[in-house]
PDB file of C-alpha atoms in Angstrom:
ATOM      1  CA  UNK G   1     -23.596 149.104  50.101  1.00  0.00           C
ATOM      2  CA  UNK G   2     -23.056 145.440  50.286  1.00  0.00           C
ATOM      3  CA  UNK G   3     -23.198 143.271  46.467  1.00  0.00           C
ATOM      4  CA  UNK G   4     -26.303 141.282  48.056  1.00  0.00           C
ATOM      5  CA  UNK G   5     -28.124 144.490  49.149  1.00  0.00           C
ATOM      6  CA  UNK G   6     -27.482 145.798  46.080  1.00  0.00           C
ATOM      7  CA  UNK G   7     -29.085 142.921  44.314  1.00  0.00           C
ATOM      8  CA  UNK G   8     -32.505 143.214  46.540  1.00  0.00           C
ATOM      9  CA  UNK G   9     -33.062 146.545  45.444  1.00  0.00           C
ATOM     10  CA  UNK G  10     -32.509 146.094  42.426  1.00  0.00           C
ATOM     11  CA  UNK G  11     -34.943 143.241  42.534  1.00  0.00           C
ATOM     12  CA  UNK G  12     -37.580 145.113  43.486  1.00  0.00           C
ATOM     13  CA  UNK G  13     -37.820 147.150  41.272  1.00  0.00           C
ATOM     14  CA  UNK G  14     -38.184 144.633  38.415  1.00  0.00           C
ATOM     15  CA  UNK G  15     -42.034 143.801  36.966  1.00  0.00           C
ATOM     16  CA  UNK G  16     -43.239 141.117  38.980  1.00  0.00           C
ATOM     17  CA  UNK G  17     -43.318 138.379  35.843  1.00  0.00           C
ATOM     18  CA  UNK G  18     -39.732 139.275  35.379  1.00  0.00           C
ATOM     19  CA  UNK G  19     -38.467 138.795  39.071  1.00  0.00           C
ATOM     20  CA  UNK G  20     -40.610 135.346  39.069  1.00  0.00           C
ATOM     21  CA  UNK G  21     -38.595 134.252  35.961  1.00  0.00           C
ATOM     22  CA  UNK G  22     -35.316 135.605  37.766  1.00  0.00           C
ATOM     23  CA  UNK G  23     -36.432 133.585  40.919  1.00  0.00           C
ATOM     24  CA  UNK G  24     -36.185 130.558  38.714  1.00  0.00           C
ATOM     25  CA  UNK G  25     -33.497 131.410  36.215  1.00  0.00           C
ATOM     26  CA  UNK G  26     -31.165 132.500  38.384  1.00  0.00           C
ATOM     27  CA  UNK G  27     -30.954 128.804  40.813  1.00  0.00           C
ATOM     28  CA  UNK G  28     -30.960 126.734  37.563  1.00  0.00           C
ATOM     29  CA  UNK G  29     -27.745 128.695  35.893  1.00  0.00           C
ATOM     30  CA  UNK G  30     -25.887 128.169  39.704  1.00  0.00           C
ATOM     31  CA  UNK G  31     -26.790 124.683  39.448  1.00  0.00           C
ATOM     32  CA  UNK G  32     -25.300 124.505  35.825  1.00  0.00           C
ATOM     33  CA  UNK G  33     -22.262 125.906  37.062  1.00  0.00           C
ATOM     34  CA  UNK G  34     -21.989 123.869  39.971  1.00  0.00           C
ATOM     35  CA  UNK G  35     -21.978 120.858  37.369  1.00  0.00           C
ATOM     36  CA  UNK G  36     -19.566 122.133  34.982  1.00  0.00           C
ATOM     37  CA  UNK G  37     -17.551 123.191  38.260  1.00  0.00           C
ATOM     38  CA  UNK G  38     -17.325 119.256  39.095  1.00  0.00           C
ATOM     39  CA  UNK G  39     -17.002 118.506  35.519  1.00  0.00           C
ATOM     40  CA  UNK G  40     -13.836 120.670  34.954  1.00  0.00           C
ATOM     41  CA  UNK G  41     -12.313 119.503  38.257  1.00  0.00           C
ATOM     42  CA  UNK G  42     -13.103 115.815  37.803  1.00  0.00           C
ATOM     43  CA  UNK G  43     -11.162 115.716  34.248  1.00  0.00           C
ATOM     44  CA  UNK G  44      -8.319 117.490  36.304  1.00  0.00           C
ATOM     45  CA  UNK G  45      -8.286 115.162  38.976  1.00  0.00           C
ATOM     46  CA  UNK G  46      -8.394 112.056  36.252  1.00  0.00           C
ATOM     47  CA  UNK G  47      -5.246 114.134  34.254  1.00  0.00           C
ATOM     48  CA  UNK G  48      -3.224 114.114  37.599  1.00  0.00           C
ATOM     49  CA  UNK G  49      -3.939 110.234  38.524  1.00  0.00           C
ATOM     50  CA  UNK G  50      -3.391 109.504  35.033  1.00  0.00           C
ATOM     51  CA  UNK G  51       0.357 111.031  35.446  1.00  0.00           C
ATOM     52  CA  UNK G  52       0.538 109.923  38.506  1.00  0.00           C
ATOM     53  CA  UNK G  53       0.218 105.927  36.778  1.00  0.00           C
ATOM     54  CA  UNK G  54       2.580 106.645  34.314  1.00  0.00           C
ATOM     55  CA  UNK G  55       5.150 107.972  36.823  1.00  0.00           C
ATOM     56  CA  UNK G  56       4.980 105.255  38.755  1.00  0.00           C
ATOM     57  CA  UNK G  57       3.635 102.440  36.764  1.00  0.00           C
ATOM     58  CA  UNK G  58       0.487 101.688  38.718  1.00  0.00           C
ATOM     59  CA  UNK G  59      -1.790  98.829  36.651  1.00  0.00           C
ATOM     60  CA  UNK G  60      -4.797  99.889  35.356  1.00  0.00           C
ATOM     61  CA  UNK G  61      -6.738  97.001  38.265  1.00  0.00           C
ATOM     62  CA  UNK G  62      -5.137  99.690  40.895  1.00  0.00           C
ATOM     63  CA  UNK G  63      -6.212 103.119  39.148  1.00  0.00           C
ATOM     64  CA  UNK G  64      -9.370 102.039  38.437  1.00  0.00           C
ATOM     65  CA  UNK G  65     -11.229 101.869  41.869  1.00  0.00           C
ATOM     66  CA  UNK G  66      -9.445 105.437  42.948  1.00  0.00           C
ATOM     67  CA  UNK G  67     -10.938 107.045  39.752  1.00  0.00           C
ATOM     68  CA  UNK G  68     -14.475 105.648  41.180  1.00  0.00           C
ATOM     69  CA  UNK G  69     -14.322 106.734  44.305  1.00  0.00           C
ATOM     70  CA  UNK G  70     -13.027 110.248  43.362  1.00  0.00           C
ATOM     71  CA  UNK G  71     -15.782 110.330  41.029  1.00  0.00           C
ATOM     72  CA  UNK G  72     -18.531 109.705  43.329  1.00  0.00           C
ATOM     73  CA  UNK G  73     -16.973 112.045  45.704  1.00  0.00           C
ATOM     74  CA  UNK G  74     -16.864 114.480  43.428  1.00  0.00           C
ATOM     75  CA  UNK G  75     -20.679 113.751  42.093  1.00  0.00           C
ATOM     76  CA  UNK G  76     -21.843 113.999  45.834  1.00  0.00           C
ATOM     77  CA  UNK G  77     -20.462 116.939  46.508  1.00  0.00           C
ATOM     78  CA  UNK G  78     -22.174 118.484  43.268  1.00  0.00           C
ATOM     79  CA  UNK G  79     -25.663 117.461  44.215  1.00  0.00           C
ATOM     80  CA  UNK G  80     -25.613 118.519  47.885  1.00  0.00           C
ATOM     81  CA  UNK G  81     -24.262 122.030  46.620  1.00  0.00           C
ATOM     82  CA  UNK G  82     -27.330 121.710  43.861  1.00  0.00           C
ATOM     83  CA  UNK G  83     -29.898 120.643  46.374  1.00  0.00           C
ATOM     84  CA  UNK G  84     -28.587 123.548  49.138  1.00  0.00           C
ATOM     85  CA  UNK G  85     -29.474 126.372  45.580  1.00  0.00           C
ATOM     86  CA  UNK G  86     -32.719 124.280  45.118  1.00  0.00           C
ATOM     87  CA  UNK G  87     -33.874 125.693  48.788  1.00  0.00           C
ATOM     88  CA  UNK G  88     -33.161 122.473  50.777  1.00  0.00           C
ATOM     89  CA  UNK G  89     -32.664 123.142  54.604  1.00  0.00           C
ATOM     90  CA  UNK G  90     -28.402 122.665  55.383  1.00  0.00           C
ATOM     91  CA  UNK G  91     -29.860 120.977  58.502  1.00  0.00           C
ATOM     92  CA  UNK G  92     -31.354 118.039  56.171  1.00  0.00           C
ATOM     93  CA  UNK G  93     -28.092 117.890  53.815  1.00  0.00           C
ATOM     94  CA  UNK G  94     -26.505 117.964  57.654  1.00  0.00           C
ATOM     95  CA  UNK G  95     -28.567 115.198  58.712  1.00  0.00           C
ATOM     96  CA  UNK G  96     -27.757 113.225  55.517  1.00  0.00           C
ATOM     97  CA  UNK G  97     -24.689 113.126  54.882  1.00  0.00           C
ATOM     98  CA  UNK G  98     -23.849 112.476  58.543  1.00  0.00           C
ATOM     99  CA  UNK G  99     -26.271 109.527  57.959  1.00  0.00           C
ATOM    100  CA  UNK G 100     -24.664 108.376  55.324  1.00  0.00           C
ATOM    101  CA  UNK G 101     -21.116 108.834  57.055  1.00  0.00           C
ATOM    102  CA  UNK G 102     -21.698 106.534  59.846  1.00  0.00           C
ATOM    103  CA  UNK G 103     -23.518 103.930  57.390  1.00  0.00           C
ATOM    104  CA  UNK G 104     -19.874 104.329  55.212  1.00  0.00           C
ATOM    105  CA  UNK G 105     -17.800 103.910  58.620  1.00  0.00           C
ATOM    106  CA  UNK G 106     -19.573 100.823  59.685  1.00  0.00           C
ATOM    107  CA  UNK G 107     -19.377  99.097  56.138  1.00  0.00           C
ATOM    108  CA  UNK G 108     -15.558 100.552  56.622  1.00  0.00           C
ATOM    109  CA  UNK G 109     -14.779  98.795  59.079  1.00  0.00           C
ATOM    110  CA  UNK G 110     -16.568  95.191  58.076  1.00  0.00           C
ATOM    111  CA  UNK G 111     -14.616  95.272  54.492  1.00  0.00           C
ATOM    112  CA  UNK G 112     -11.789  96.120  56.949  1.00  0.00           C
ATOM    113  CA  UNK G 113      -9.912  92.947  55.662  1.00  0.00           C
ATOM    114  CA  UNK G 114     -10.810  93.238  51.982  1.00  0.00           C
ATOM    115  CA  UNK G 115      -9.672  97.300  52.266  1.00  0.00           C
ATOM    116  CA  UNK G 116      -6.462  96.562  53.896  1.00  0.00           C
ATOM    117  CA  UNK G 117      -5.526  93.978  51.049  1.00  0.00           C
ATOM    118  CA  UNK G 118      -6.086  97.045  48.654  1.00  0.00           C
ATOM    119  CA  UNK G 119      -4.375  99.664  50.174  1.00  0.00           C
ATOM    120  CA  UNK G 120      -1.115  96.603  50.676  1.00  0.00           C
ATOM    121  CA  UNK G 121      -1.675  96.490  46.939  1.00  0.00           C
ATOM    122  CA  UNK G 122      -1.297 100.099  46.383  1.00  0.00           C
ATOM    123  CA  UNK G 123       1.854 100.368  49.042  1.00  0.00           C
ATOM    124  CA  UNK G 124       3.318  97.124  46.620  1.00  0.00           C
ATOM    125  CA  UNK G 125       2.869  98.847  43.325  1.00  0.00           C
ATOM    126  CA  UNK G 126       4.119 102.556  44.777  1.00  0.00           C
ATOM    127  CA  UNK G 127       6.806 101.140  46.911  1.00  0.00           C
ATOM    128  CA  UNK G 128       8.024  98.301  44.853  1.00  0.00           C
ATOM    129  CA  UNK G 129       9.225  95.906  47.475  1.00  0.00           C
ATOM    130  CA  UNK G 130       9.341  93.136  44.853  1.00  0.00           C
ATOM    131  CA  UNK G 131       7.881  93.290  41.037  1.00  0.00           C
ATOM    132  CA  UNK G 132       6.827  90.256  39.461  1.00  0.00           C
ATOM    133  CA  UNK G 133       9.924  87.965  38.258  1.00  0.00           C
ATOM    134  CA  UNK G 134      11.474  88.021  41.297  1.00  0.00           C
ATOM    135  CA  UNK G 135      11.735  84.783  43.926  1.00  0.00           C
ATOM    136  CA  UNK G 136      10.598  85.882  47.429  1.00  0.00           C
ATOM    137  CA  UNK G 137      10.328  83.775  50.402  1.00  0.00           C
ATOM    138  CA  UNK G 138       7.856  84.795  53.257  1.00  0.00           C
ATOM    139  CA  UNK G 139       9.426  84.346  57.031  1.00  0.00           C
ATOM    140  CA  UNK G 140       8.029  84.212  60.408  1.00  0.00           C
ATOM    141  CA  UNK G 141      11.171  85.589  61.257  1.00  0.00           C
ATOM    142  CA  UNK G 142      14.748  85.264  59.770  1.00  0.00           C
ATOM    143  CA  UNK G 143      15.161  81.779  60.647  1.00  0.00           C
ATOM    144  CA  UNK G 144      11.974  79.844  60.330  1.00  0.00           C
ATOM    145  CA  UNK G 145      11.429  79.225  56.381  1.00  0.00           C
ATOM    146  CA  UNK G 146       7.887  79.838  54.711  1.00  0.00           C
ATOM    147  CA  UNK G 147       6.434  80.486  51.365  1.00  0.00           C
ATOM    148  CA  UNK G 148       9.213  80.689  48.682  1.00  0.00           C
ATOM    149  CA  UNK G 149       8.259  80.766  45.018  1.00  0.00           C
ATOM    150  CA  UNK G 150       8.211  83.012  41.923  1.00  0.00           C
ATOM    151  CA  UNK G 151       5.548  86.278  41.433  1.00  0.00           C
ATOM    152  CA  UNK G 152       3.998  85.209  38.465  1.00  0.00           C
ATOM    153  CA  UNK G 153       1.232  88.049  39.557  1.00  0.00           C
ATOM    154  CA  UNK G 154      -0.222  91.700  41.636  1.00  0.00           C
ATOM    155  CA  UNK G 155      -3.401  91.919  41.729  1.00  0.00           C
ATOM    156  CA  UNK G 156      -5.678  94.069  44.243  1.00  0.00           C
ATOM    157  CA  UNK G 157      -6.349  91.346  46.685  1.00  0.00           C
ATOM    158  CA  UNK G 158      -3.392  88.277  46.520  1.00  0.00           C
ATOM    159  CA  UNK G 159       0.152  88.107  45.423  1.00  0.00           C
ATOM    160  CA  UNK G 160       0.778  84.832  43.518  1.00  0.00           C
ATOM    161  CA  UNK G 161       3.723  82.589  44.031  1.00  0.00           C
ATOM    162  CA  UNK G 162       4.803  79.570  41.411  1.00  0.00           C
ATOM    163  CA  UNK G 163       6.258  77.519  44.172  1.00  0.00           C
ATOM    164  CA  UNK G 164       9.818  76.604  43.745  1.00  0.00           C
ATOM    165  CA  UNK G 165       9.952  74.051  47.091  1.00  0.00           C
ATOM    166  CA  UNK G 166      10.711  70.946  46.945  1.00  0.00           C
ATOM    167  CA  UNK G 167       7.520  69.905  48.391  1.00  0.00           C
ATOM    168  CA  UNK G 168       5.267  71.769  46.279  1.00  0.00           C
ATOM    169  CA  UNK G 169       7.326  72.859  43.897  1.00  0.00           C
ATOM    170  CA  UNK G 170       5.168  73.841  40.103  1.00  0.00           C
ATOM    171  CA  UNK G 171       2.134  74.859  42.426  1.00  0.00           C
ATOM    172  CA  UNK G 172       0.758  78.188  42.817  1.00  0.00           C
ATOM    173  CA  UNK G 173       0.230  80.195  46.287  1.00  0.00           C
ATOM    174  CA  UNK G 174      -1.990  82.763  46.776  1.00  0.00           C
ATOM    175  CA  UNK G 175      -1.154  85.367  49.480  1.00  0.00           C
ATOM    176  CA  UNK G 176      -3.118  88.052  50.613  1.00  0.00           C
ATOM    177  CA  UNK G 177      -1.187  91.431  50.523  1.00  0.00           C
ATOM    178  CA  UNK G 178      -1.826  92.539  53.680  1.00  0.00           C
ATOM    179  CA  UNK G 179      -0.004  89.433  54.667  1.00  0.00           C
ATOM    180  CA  UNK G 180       3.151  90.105  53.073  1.00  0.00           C
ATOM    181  CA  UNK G 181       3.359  93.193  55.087  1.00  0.00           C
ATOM    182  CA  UNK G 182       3.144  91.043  58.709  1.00  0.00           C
ATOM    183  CA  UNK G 183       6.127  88.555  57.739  1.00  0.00           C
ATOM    184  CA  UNK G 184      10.323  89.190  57.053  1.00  0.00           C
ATOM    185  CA  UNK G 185      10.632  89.597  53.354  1.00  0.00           C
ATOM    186  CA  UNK G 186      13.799  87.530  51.242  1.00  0.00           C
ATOM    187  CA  UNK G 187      13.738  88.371  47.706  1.00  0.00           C
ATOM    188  CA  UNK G 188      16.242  87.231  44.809  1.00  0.00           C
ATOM    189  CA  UNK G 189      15.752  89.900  41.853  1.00  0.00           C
ATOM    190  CA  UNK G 190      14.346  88.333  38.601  1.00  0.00           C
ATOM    191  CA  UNK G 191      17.722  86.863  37.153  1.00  0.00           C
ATOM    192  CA  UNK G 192      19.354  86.362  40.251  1.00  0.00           C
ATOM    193  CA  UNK G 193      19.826  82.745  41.452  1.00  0.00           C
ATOM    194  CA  UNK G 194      17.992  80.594  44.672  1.00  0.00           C
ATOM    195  CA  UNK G 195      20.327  78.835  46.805  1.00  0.00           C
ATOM    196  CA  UNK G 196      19.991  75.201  45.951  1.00  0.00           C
ATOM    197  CA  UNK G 197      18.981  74.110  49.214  1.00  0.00           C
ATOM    198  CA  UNK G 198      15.564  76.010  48.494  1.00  0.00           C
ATOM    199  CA  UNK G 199      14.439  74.975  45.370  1.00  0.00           C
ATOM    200  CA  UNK G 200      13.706  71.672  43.868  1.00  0.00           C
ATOM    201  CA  UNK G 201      16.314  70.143  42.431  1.00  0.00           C
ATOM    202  CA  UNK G 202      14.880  67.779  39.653  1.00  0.00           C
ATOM    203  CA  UNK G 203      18.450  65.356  39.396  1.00  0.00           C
ATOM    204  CA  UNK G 204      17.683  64.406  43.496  1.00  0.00           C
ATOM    205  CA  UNK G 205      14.018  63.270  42.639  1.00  0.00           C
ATOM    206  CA  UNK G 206      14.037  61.705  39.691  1.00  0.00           C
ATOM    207  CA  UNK G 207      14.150  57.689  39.820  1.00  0.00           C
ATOM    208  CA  UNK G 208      17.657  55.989  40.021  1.00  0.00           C
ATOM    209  CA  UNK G 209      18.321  54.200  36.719  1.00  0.00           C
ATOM    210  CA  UNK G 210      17.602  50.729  37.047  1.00  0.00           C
ATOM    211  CA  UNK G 211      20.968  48.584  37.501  1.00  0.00           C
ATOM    212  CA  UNK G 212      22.107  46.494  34.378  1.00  0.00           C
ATOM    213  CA  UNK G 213      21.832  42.718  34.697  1.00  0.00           C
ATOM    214  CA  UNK G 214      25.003  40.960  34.152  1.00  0.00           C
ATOM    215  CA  UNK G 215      24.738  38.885  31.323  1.00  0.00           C
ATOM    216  CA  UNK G 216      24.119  34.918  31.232  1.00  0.00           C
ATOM    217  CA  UNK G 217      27.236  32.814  31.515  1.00  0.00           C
ATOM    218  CA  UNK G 218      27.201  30.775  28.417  1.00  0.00           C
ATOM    219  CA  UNK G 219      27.663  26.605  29.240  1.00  0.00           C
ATOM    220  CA  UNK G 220      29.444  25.139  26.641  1.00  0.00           C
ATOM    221  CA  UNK G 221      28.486  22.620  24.235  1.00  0.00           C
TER     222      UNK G 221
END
């Protein structure tokens, strides 16, 4: 005899105010496992990103929007499972969430250029193509020059440069980081030094000392 059969006999032969309580009881303790269930495997989710950081070094700007949105995955999850114990039809959840997905796909695809310049971010921090210190210079292609200066800073959206040209040089570029991954790439590691045709060269463009006047012939007396 089959667990579930089982249980419906057993059930009926219970007083009736005891199989009302059961009828009650018995949803409420799934639903308390169901949260402690996405409790326990949120913190182990959090452990494993938090490892994940320290292996690779990811900023804290970085690991906090992937703790949010495994969170609320997590959280959704938990309450359709609860509602589905609490008696509601799987055709509404159905309807729902598939509501819900299409609203999420649309908004998707309108943050398109905001979520491209954080996943760039997280391909930067993971993959290390430069670190901040080093002197990279953006390209069209090999030949044509572009954006040169120093990272001073990663963040989730722009890379900044400390421009090191000699027309800008001392000003700071902001570059989106879903840019960096459309251009050719030079970088000089933090120590290593920029050809001097690149940078500005502070002797060339200061003013040329002003030329001594020959002193005044003296007449004599």
């Amino acid at each position: 005899m089959k667990p579930l059969q089982r249980w419906q006999n057993w059930h009926t032969h219970l007083p009736d105010w005891l199989q009302e309580w059961l009828d009650v009881m018995v949803p409420l303790l799934q639903i308390v496992l169901i949260v402690f269930c996405a409790w326990l495997l949120h913190r182990l989710v959090r452990r494993v990103l938090s490892r994940a950081s320290t292996h690779y070094q990811l900023p804290h700007e970085l690991l906090m929007p992937i703790n949010v949105v495994v969170r609320w995955l997590i959280v959704s999850g938990a309450v359709l499972l609860a509602l589905e114990r609490l008696g509601v039809s799987a055709t509404v959840l159905w309807s729902a969430f598939t509501g819900f997905a299409t609203v999420g796909a649309v908004a998707f695809f309108a943050a398109w250029s905001v979520l491209s310049n954080l996943f760039c971010a997280f391909l930067i921090f993971t993959g290390r193509p430069f670190v901040v210190g080093d002197t990279i210079e953006l390209l069209d292609n090999a030949e044509k020059p572009g954006a040169l200066g120093k990272v001073v800073d990663i963040n989730l959206l722009y890379t900044t440069l400390e421009d090191i040209s000699e027309a800008n040089v001392g000003a700071q570029v902001q570059i989106p980081n879903a840019l960096i991954f459309q251009r050719v790439l030079r970088r000089w590691r933090a120590g290593s030094e920029v050809p001097a045709g690149k940078t500005h060269n502070p002797a060339s463009s200061a003013p040329a000392p002003a030329a001594q006047k020959a002193p005044k012939a003296t007449q004599p007396t």
